[in-house]
PDB file of C-alpha atoms in Angstrom:
ATOM      1  CA  MET T 135      73.125-132.067  48.861  1.00  0.00           C
ATOM      2  CA  GLN T 136      76.602-130.570  47.210  1.00  0.00           C
ATOM      3  CA  GLU T 137      77.986-127.390  49.865  1.00  0.00           C
ATOM      4  CA  ILE T 138      79.324-124.710  47.288  1.00  0.00           C
ATOM      5  CA  THR T 139      81.990-122.301  49.497  1.00  0.00           C
ATOM      6  CA  SER T 140      83.869-120.734  46.142  1.00  0.00           C
ATOM      7  CA  LYS T 141      82.884-118.333  43.815  1.00  0.00           C
ATOM      8  CA  ASP T 142      84.366-120.018  40.739  1.00  0.00           C
ATOM      9  CA  ASN T 143      82.065-123.319  40.896  1.00  0.00           C
ATOM     10  CA  ARG T 144      80.855-123.120  37.750  1.00  0.00           C
ATOM     11  CA  ILE T 145      77.155-123.771  38.721  1.00  0.00           C
ATOM     12  CA  TYR T 146      77.341-120.782  40.760  1.00  0.00           C
ATOM     13  CA  LYS T 147      79.128-118.864  37.498  1.00  0.00           C
ATOM     14  CA  ASP T 148      76.264-119.676  35.310  1.00  0.00           C
ATOM     15  CA  ALA T 149      73.809-118.399  38.169  1.00  0.00           C
ATOM     16  CA  THR T 150      75.278-114.934  39.052  1.00  0.00           C
ATOM     17  CA  LYS T 151      75.211-114.199  35.617  1.00  0.00           C
ATOM     18  CA  LEU T 152      71.189-114.851  35.288  1.00  0.00           C
ATOM     19  CA  LEU T 153      71.676-110.708  37.088  1.00  0.00           C
ATOM     20  CA  LYS T 154      72.758-109.354  34.204  1.00  0.00           C
ATOM     21  CA  LYS T 155      69.863-109.609  31.177  1.00  0.00           C
ATOM     22  CA  LYS T 156      72.089-110.134  28.829  1.00  0.00           C
ATOM     23  CA  TYR T 157      72.659-113.622  29.617  1.00  0.00           C
ATOM     24  CA  ARG T 158      68.993-113.626  30.581  1.00  0.00           C
ATOM     25  CA  ASP T 159      68.259-113.526  27.324  1.00  0.00           C
ATOM     26  CA  GLU T 160      71.278-115.818  25.866  1.00  0.00           C
ATOM     27  CA  LEU T 161      70.451-118.762  28.562  1.00  0.00           C
ATOM     28  CA  GLY T 162      66.740-118.322  27.866  1.00  0.00           C
ATOM     29  CA  LEU T 163      67.322-118.444  32.297  1.00  0.00           C
ATOM     30  CA  TYR T 164      66.005-116.897  35.775  1.00  0.00           C
ATOM     31  CA  LEU T 165      65.969-116.586  38.394  1.00  0.00           C
ATOM     32  CA  ILE T 166      63.495-116.366  41.246  1.00  0.00           C
ATOM     33  CA  GLU T 167      64.046-116.163  44.662  1.00  0.00           C
ATOM     34  CA  GLY T 168      61.770-116.342  48.006  1.00  0.00           C
ATOM     35  CA  ILE T 169      59.607-120.185  49.754  1.00  0.00           C
ATOM     36  CA  ASN T 170      56.598-118.833  48.144  1.00  0.00           C
ATOM     37  CA  LEU T 171      58.288-118.269  44.336  1.00  0.00           C
ATOM     38  CA  VAL T 172      59.415-121.280  44.610  1.00  0.00           C
ATOM     39  CA  GLU T 173      56.239-122.870  45.348  1.00  0.00           C
ATOM     40  CA  GLU T 174      53.769-121.123  43.035  1.00  0.00           C
ATOM     41  CA  ALA T 175      56.687-122.311  40.233  1.00  0.00           C
ATOM     42  CA  PHE T 176      56.441-125.462  41.496  1.00  0.00           C
ATOM     43  CA  LYS T 177      52.210-125.794  41.620  1.00  0.00           C
ATOM     44  CA  CYS T 178      52.599-124.132  37.701  1.00  0.00           C
ATOM     45  CA  ASN T 179      55.293-127.075  36.265  1.00  0.00           C
ATOM     46  CA  GLN T 180      57.093-124.363  35.560  1.00  0.00           C
ATOM     47  CA  GLU T 181      60.553-125.314  34.750  1.00  0.00           C
ATOM     48  CA  ILE T 182      62.984-125.276  36.896  1.00  0.00           C
ATOM     49  CA  ARG T 183      65.988-126.145  36.652  1.00  0.00           C
ATOM     50  CA  THR T 184      68.263-126.178  39.620  1.00  0.00           C
ATOM     51  CA  ILE T 185      67.940-124.770  43.676  1.00  0.00           C
ATOM     52  CA  PHE T 186      70.292-122.662  45.692  1.00  0.00           C
ATOM     53  CA  TYR T 187      69.453-123.386  50.293  1.00  0.00           C
ATOM     54  CA  LYS T 188      71.720-120.657  51.888  1.00  0.00           C
ATOM     55  CA  ASP T 189      73.993-123.216  54.510  1.00  0.00           C
ATOM     56  CA  GLY T 190      71.696-122.779  57.502  1.00  0.00           C
ATOM     57  CA  TYR T 191      68.404-122.741  55.991  1.00  0.00           C
ATOM     58  CA  ASP T 192      66.208-124.678  57.663  1.00  0.00           C
ATOM     59  CA  GLY T 193      61.833-124.083  54.878  1.00  0.00           C
ATOM     60  CA  PRO T 194      60.359-125.923  53.420  1.00  0.00           C
ATOM     61  CA  ARG T 195      63.072-128.214  51.258  1.00  0.00           C
ATOM     62  CA  PHE T 196      61.681-129.330  46.884  1.00  0.00           C
ATOM     63  CA  SER T 197      62.022-131.974  45.499  1.00  0.00           C
ATOM     64  CA  VAL T 198      64.543-131.652  41.927  1.00  0.00           C
ATOM     65  CA  LYS T 199      67.307-133.185  40.470  1.00  0.00           C
ATOM     66  CA  ASN T 200      70.222-130.365  40.879  1.00  0.00           C
ATOM     67  CA  ALA T 201      69.811-128.541  45.206  1.00  0.00           C
ATOM     68  CA  PHE T 202      72.724-127.764  46.072  1.00  0.00           C
ATOM     69  CA  ILE T 203      73.654-125.489  49.736  1.00  0.00           C
ATOM     70  CA  LEU T 204      75.610-122.422  49.513  1.00  0.00           C
ATOM     71  CA  SER T 205      77.770-120.515  51.761  1.00  0.00           C
ATOM     72  CA  THR T 206      76.017-117.603  53.887  1.00  0.00           C
ATOM     73  CA  LYS T 207      78.616-114.965  51.591  1.00  0.00           C
ATOM     74  CA  LEU T 208      77.878-116.541  48.380  1.00  0.00           C
ATOM     75  CA  PHE T 209      73.552-116.775  48.924  1.00  0.00           C
ATOM     76  CA  ASP T 210      73.752-112.666  50.162  1.00  0.00           C
ATOM     77  CA  GLU T 211      75.767-112.157  47.258  1.00  0.00           C
ATOM     78  CA  LEU T 212      73.205-113.431  44.369  1.00  0.00           C
ATOM     79  CA  SER T 213      70.576-112.328  46.099  1.00  0.00           C
ATOM     80  CA  GLN T 214      68.628-109.218  45.989  1.00  0.00           C
ATOM     81  CA  THR T 215      66.589-108.903  48.480  1.00  0.00           C
ATOM     82  CA  GLU T 216      67.844-107.670  51.770  1.00  0.00           C
ATOM     83  CA  ALA T 217      65.301-109.893  54.141  1.00  0.00           C
ATOM     84  CA  SER T 218      65.962-113.021  52.278  1.00  0.00           C
ATOM     85  CA  GLN T 219      64.156-116.780  53.412  1.00  0.00           C
ATOM     86  CA  GLY T 220      67.404-118.669  51.965  1.00  0.00           C
ATOM     87  CA  VAL T 221      65.451-119.998  48.850  1.00  0.00           C
ATOM     88  CA  ILE T 222      66.442-119.020  45.283  1.00  0.00           C
ATOM     89  CA  ALA T 223      65.567-120.859  41.969  1.00  0.00           C
ATOM     90  CA  VAL T 224      67.278-120.348  38.204  1.00  0.00           C
ATOM     91  CA  VAL T 225      63.613-121.314  36.230  1.00  0.00           C
ATOM     92  CA  GLU T 226      63.856-121.068  31.777  1.00  0.00           C
ATOM     93  CA  LYS T 227      61.563-118.978  30.857  1.00  0.00           C
ATOM     94  CA  ASN T 228      58.839-119.666  29.206  1.00  0.00           C
ATOM     95  CA  VAL T 229      58.042-119.489  25.321  1.00  0.00           C
ATOM     96  CA  VAL T 230      55.003-118.046  23.904  1.00  0.00           C
ATOM     97  CA  ASP T 231      53.371-118.729  20.698  1.00  0.00           C
ATOM     98  CA  LEU T 232      51.801-115.239  19.209  1.00  0.00           C
ATOM     99  CA  ASN T 233      50.607-118.159  16.203  1.00  0.00           C
ATOM    100  CA  MET T 234      48.397-119.611  19.878  1.00  0.00           C
ATOM    101  CA  PHE T 235      46.765-116.672  20.581  1.00  0.00           C
ATOM    102  CA  MET T 236      44.322-115.108  16.882  1.00  0.00           C
ATOM    103  CA  ASN T 237      41.814-117.559  17.555  1.00  0.00           C
ATOM    104  CA  LEU T 238      40.816-116.225  21.370  1.00  0.00           C
ATOM    105  CA  LYS T 239      37.362-115.083  21.105  1.00  0.00           C
ATOM    106  CA  GLY T 240      35.976-112.619  23.330  1.00  0.00           C
ATOM    107  CA  ALA T 241      40.021-112.081  25.316  1.00  0.00           C
ATOM    108  CA  ASN T 242      41.673-109.446  25.674  1.00  0.00           C
ATOM    109  CA  PHE T 243      45.493-108.828  24.906  1.00  0.00           C
ATOM    110  CA  LEU T 244      47.767-106.050  27.924  1.00  0.00           C
ATOM    111  CA  VAL T 245      50.284-103.768  25.643  1.00  0.00           C
ATOM    112  CA  LEU T 246      52.761-101.847  27.146  1.00  0.00           C
ATOM    113  CA  ASP T 247      54.146 -98.971  25.370  1.00  0.00           C
ATOM    114  CA  ARG T 248      57.988 -98.709  27.244  1.00  0.00           C
ATOM    115  CA  VAL T 249      56.745 -98.844  29.957  1.00  0.00           C
ATOM    116  CA  GLN T 250      60.240 -98.956  31.907  1.00  0.00           C
ATOM    117  CA  ASP T 251      59.426 -98.912  35.767  1.00  0.00           C
ATOM    118  CA  PRO T 252      60.187-102.297  37.188  1.00  0.00           C
ATOM    119  CA  GLY T 253      57.422-102.348  40.083  1.00  0.00           C
ATOM    120  CA  ASN T 254      54.729-101.012  38.126  1.00  0.00           C
ATOM    121  CA  VAL T 255      55.428-104.152  35.397  1.00  0.00           C
ATOM    122  CA  GLY T 256      55.698-106.407  37.456  1.00  0.00           C
ATOM    123  CA  THR T 257      52.566-105.147  39.567  1.00  0.00           C
ATOM    124  CA  ILE T 258      50.855-104.495  36.370  1.00  0.00           C
ATOM    125  CA  ILE T 259      51.065-108.427  35.105  1.00  0.00           C
ATOM    126  CA  ARG T 260      50.098-109.645  38.803  1.00  0.00           C
ATOM    127  CA  THR T 261      47.155-107.809  37.732  1.00  0.00           C
ATOM    128  CA  ALA T 262      46.412-108.609  34.103  1.00  0.00           C
ATOM    129  CA  ASP T 263      46.697-111.938  35.425  1.00  0.00           C
ATOM    130  CA  ALA T 264      43.510-110.977  38.164  1.00  0.00           C
ATOM    131  CA  ALA T 265      41.707-109.299  35.771  1.00  0.00           C
ATOM    132  CA  GLY T 266      41.100-113.045  33.452  1.00  0.00           C
ATOM    133  CA  TYR T 267      43.932-110.914  31.180  1.00  0.00           C
ATOM    134  CA  SER T 268      44.204-113.612  29.062  1.00  0.00           C
ATOM    135  CA  LEU T 269      48.062-112.196  27.013  1.00  0.00           C
ATOM    136  CA  ILE T 270      51.308-109.024  27.970  1.00  0.00           C
ATOM    137  CA  LEU T 271      52.537-107.945  25.182  1.00  0.00           C
ATOM    138  CA  LEU T 272      55.203-106.020  25.558  1.00  0.00           C
ATOM    139  CA  ILE T 273      56.121-103.006  22.571  1.00  0.00           C
ATOM    140  CA  LYS T 274      60.600-102.639  22.332  1.00  0.00           C
ATOM    141  CA  GLY T 275      61.304-100.852  25.100  1.00  0.00           C
ATOM    142  CA  THR T 276      59.829-102.101  27.991  1.00  0.00           C
ATOM    143  CA  CYS T 277      62.272-102.862  31.019  1.00  0.00           C
ATOM    144  CA  ASP T 278      62.758-106.622  31.332  1.00  0.00           C
ATOM    145  CA  ILE T 279      60.238-109.095  32.745  1.00  0.00           C
ATOM    146  CA  TYR T 280      62.438-110.937  34.170  1.00  0.00           C
ATOM    147  CA  GLN T 281      64.701-108.870  36.362  1.00  0.00           C
ATOM    148  CA  PRO T 282      64.742-109.565  39.470  1.00  0.00           C
ATOM    149  CA  LYS T 283      62.395-106.214  40.225  1.00  0.00           C
ATOM    150  CA  VAL T 284      59.025-106.730  38.227  1.00  0.00           C
ATOM    151  CA  VAL T 285      59.582-110.825  38.808  1.00  0.00           C
ATOM    152  CA  ARG T 286      58.829-109.556  42.798  1.00  0.00           C
ATOM    153  CA  ALA T 287      56.677-107.646  42.189  1.00  0.00           C
ATOM    154  CA  ALA T 288      53.876-109.976  39.885  1.00  0.00           C
ATOM    155  CA  THR T 289      54.141-112.436  42.709  1.00  0.00           C
ATOM    156  CA  GLY T 290      53.767-115.898  40.858  1.00  0.00           C
ATOM    157  CA  SER T 291      51.410-114.499  37.175  1.00  0.00           C
ATOM    158  CA  LEU T 292      54.904-114.890  35.092  1.00  0.00           C
ATOM    159  CA  PHE T 293      54.421-118.288  35.517  1.00  0.00           C
ATOM    160  CA  ARG T 294      50.467-118.149  34.713  1.00  0.00           C
ATOM    161  CA  ILE T 295      49.662-115.232  32.174  1.00  0.00           C
ATOM    162  CA  PRO T 296      52.289-115.759  28.869  1.00  0.00           C
ATOM    163  CA  VAL T 297      53.674-111.943  28.615  1.00  0.00           C
ATOM    164  CA  ALA T 298      55.617-111.583  24.975  1.00  0.00           C
ATOM    165  CA  TYR T 299      57.332-108.999  23.739  1.00  0.00           C
ATOM    166  CA  ILE T 300      56.698-107.868  19.302  1.00  0.00           C
ATOM    167  CA  GLU T 301      59.002-105.674  18.229  1.00  0.00           C
ATOM    168  CA  ASP T 302      57.262-102.105  17.440  1.00  0.00           C
ATOM    169  CA  ASN T 303      53.901-100.407  16.257  1.00  0.00           C
ATOM    170  CA  ASP T 304      53.170-101.529  13.324  1.00  0.00           C
ATOM    171  CA  ALA T 305      53.935-105.632  14.997  1.00  0.00           C
ATOM    172  CA  LEU T 306      51.341-105.342  17.060  1.00  0.00           C
ATOM    173  CA  VAL T 307      49.347-103.107  14.573  1.00  0.00           C
ATOM    174  CA  SER T 308      49.443-106.123  12.563  1.00  0.00           C
ATOM    175  CA  PHE T 309      49.302-109.010  15.443  1.00  0.00           C
ATOM    176  CA  ALA T 310      45.921-107.072  16.477  1.00  0.00           C
ATOM    177  CA  GLU T 311      44.395-107.481  13.318  1.00  0.00           C
ATOM    178  CA  LYS T 312      44.891-110.592  12.789  1.00  0.00           C
ATOM    179  CA  ALA T 313      43.405-112.106  16.813  1.00  0.00           C
ATOM    180  CA  LYS T 314      40.829-109.573  15.528  1.00  0.00           C
ATOM    181  CA  LYS T 315      41.388-107.266  18.952  1.00  0.00           C
ATOM    182  CA  LYS T 316      40.274-104.207  18.296  1.00  0.00           C
ATOM    183  CA  LEU T 317      44.038-101.491  20.096  1.00  0.00           C
ATOM    184  CA  VAL T 318      42.719 -99.038  22.924  1.00  0.00           C
ATOM    185  CA  ALA T 319      44.623 -96.266  23.235  1.00  0.00           C
ATOM    186  CA  SER T 320      44.933 -94.714  27.500  1.00  0.00           C
ATOM    187  CA  ALA T 321      45.896 -90.991  26.418  1.00  0.00           C
ATOM    188  CA  LEU T 322      44.788 -87.975  28.118  1.00  0.00           C
ATOM    189  CA  THR T 323      43.599 -86.407  24.695  1.00  0.00           C
ATOM    190  CA  ALA T 324      40.401 -89.049  24.572  1.00  0.00           C
ATOM    191  CA  SER T 325      36.904 -87.711  23.954  1.00  0.00           C
ATOM    192  CA  GLU T 326      35.445 -90.355  25.515  1.00  0.00           C
ATOM    193  CA  TYR T 327      35.785 -92.168  29.446  1.00  0.00           C
ATOM    194  CA  TYR T 328      36.743 -95.846  29.411  1.00  0.00           C
ATOM    195  CA  TYR T 329      33.099 -96.110  31.610  1.00  0.00           C
ATOM    196  CA  ASP T 330      31.531 -95.697  28.472  1.00  0.00           C
ATOM    197  CA  VAL T 331      33.200 -97.331  26.211  1.00  0.00           C
ATOM    198  CA  ASP T 332      32.645-100.867  25.956  1.00  0.00           C
ATOM    199  CA  LEU T 333      36.402-102.623  27.417  1.00  0.00           C
ATOM    200  CA  SER T 334      35.445-106.789  28.277  1.00  0.00           C
ATOM    201  CA  GLU T 335      35.918-109.136  25.669  1.00  0.00           C
ATOM    202  CA  ASP T 336      38.509-108.453  21.718  1.00  0.00           C
ATOM    203  CA  ILE T 337      40.049-106.012  23.043  1.00  0.00           C
ATOM    204  CA  ALA T 338      44.319-105.257  22.845  1.00  0.00           C
ATOM    205  CA  LEU T 339      44.896-102.181  24.990  1.00  0.00           C
ATOM    206  CA  ILE T 340      47.520-100.402  25.229  1.00  0.00           C
ATOM    207  CA  LEU T 341      49.698 -98.281  28.773  1.00  0.00           C
ATOM    208  CA  GLY T 342      51.532 -95.870  27.575  1.00  0.00           C
ATOM    209  CA  ASN T 343      55.312 -94.917  29.258  1.00  0.00           C
ATOM    210  CA  GLU T 344      55.629 -93.116  32.526  1.00  0.00           C
ATOM    211  CA  GLY T 345      56.841 -90.490  31.333  1.00  0.00           C
ATOM    212  CA  ASN T 346      55.461 -89.847  27.881  1.00  0.00           C
ATOM    213  CA  GLY T 347      52.887 -92.190  27.282  1.00  0.00           C
ATOM    214  CA  ILE T 348      51.812 -94.292  24.877  1.00  0.00           C
ATOM    215  CA  SER T 349      53.859 -93.338  21.208  1.00  0.00           C
ATOM    216  CA  GLU T 350      51.612 -90.231  18.887  1.00  0.00           C
ATOM    217  CA  GLU T 351      52.171 -92.852  16.074  1.00  0.00           C
ATOM    218  CA  LEU T 352      50.353 -95.594  18.029  1.00  0.00           C
ATOM    219  CA  ILE T 353      46.899 -93.594  19.516  1.00  0.00           C
ATOM    220  CA  GLN T 354      47.038 -92.685  16.151  1.00  0.00           C
ATOM    221  CA  LYS T 355      46.621 -95.739  14.777  1.00  0.00           C
ATOM    222  CA  SER T 356      44.078 -97.041  17.556  1.00  0.00           C
ATOM    223  CA  ASP T 357      40.543 -98.885  17.362  1.00  0.00           C
ATOM    224  CA  ILE T 358      39.613 -96.022  20.579  1.00  0.00           C
ATOM    225  CA  ARG T 359      41.235 -93.580  22.748  1.00  0.00           C
ATOM    226  CA  ILE T 360      40.148 -93.694  26.011  1.00  0.00           C
ATOM    227  CA  LYS T 361      40.535 -91.795  28.859  1.00  0.00           C
ATOM    228  CA  ILE T 362      39.840 -91.617  32.783  1.00  0.00           C
ATOM    229  CA  PRO T 363      37.981 -89.082  34.867  1.00  0.00           C
ATOM    230  CA  MET T 364      40.319 -86.668  36.988  1.00  0.00           C
ATOM    231  CA  GLU T 365      39.731 -83.788  39.618  1.00  0.00           C
ATOM    232  CA  GLY T 366      41.702 -80.737  40.251  1.00  0.00           C
ATOM    233  CA  ASN T 367      45.104 -79.950  39.610  1.00  0.00           C
ATOM    234  CA  ILE T 368      45.738 -83.997  38.341  1.00  0.00           C
ATOM    235  CA  GLU T 369      47.101 -84.311  35.881  1.00  0.00           C
ATOM    236  CA  SER T 370      47.889 -88.242  34.958  1.00  0.00           C
ATOM    237  CA  LEU T 371      47.617 -91.275  37.824  1.00  0.00           C
ATOM    238  CA  ASN T 372      50.712 -93.747  38.044  1.00  0.00           C
ATOM    239  CA  CYS T 373      50.792 -96.003  35.386  1.00  0.00           C
ATOM    240  CA  ALA T 374      49.883 -98.738  37.352  1.00  0.00           C
ATOM    241  CA  ILE T 375      46.731 -96.968  39.127  1.00  0.00           C
ATOM    242  CA  SER T 376      46.090 -96.554  35.145  1.00  0.00           C
ATOM    243  CA  ALA T 377      46.676 -99.803  34.321  1.00  0.00           C
ATOM    244  CA  GLY T 378      44.205-101.693  37.373  1.00  0.00           C
ATOM    245  CA  ILE T 379      41.301 -98.592  37.305  1.00  0.00           C
ATOM    246  CA  LEU T 380      41.462 -99.663  33.400  1.00  0.00           C
ATOM    247  CA  LEU T 381      42.258-103.442  33.496  1.00  0.00           C
ATOM    248  CA  TYR T 382      38.902-104.463  36.027  1.00  0.00           C
ATOM    249  CA  GLU T 383      36.567-103.049  33.621  1.00  0.00           C
ATOM    250  CA  ARG T 384      36.652-105.778  32.113  1.00  0.00           C
ATOM    251  CA  ILE T 385      35.277-107.583  35.876  1.00  0.00           C
ATOM    252  CA  ARG T 386      33.041-104.885  36.747  1.00  0.00           C
ATOM    253  CA  LYS T 387      31.423-104.832  33.096  1.00  0.00           C
ATOM    254  CA  CYS T 388      30.324-108.986  33.010  1.00  0.00           C
ATOM    255  CA  LYS T 389      28.947-109.204  36.349  1.00  0.00           C
ATOM    256  CA  ARG T 390      27.268-106.596  35.885  1.00  0.00           C
ATOM    257  CA  ASP T 391      26.725-108.821  32.676  1.00  0.00           C
TER     258      ASP T 391
END
């Protein structure tokens, strides 16, 4: 196995580019780090281009054509974790064709409207996967799902649940109509509580920006508006907590029925 010790090595330089969104978008690639994530990527048949092992790594080796050993200095510069397990992989982004979701009767979709905190986004993706949602749509302005913090927080769900960006509110409304999904907006001004509405099937649940919530335009264009009851002086919940409550309403309803 070839060892890379120079930061000028072409393969290493190409990998470091993926620390920036510009190059992730341009090349259609991103980085994953850690034994569990790499193992999960293989289980989910992700296209793994390259694997880098830290010098001295004694964990499991993965079967891939392009595998290299990085000097400790170079590996630490590429790593985005404080206590790295010594393995990083370059993975191809999944390409999502929204036309495939036009006739999924009963399926639920999730929409994130400009949610920006990477930890929140990764946690929400993981929760949507666990709650049996079929697609996640990200309105332009939502953070890059392939940045390291999102990838770590999603813990492999990016490999399993399709995630795609959608340009704007009008594009979302048009897609929801064609896919026969009701747009459901979570809004403090809503008159109905989430448990009084059937969220078990054929909805596109919208969650909004951490500070400003869902855009007023999108709230007005939604078919259903719901809220989570809160007592005391609390005005809002963390975005990922709200997501967990609302996403799991599908599971609760399906299990009860």
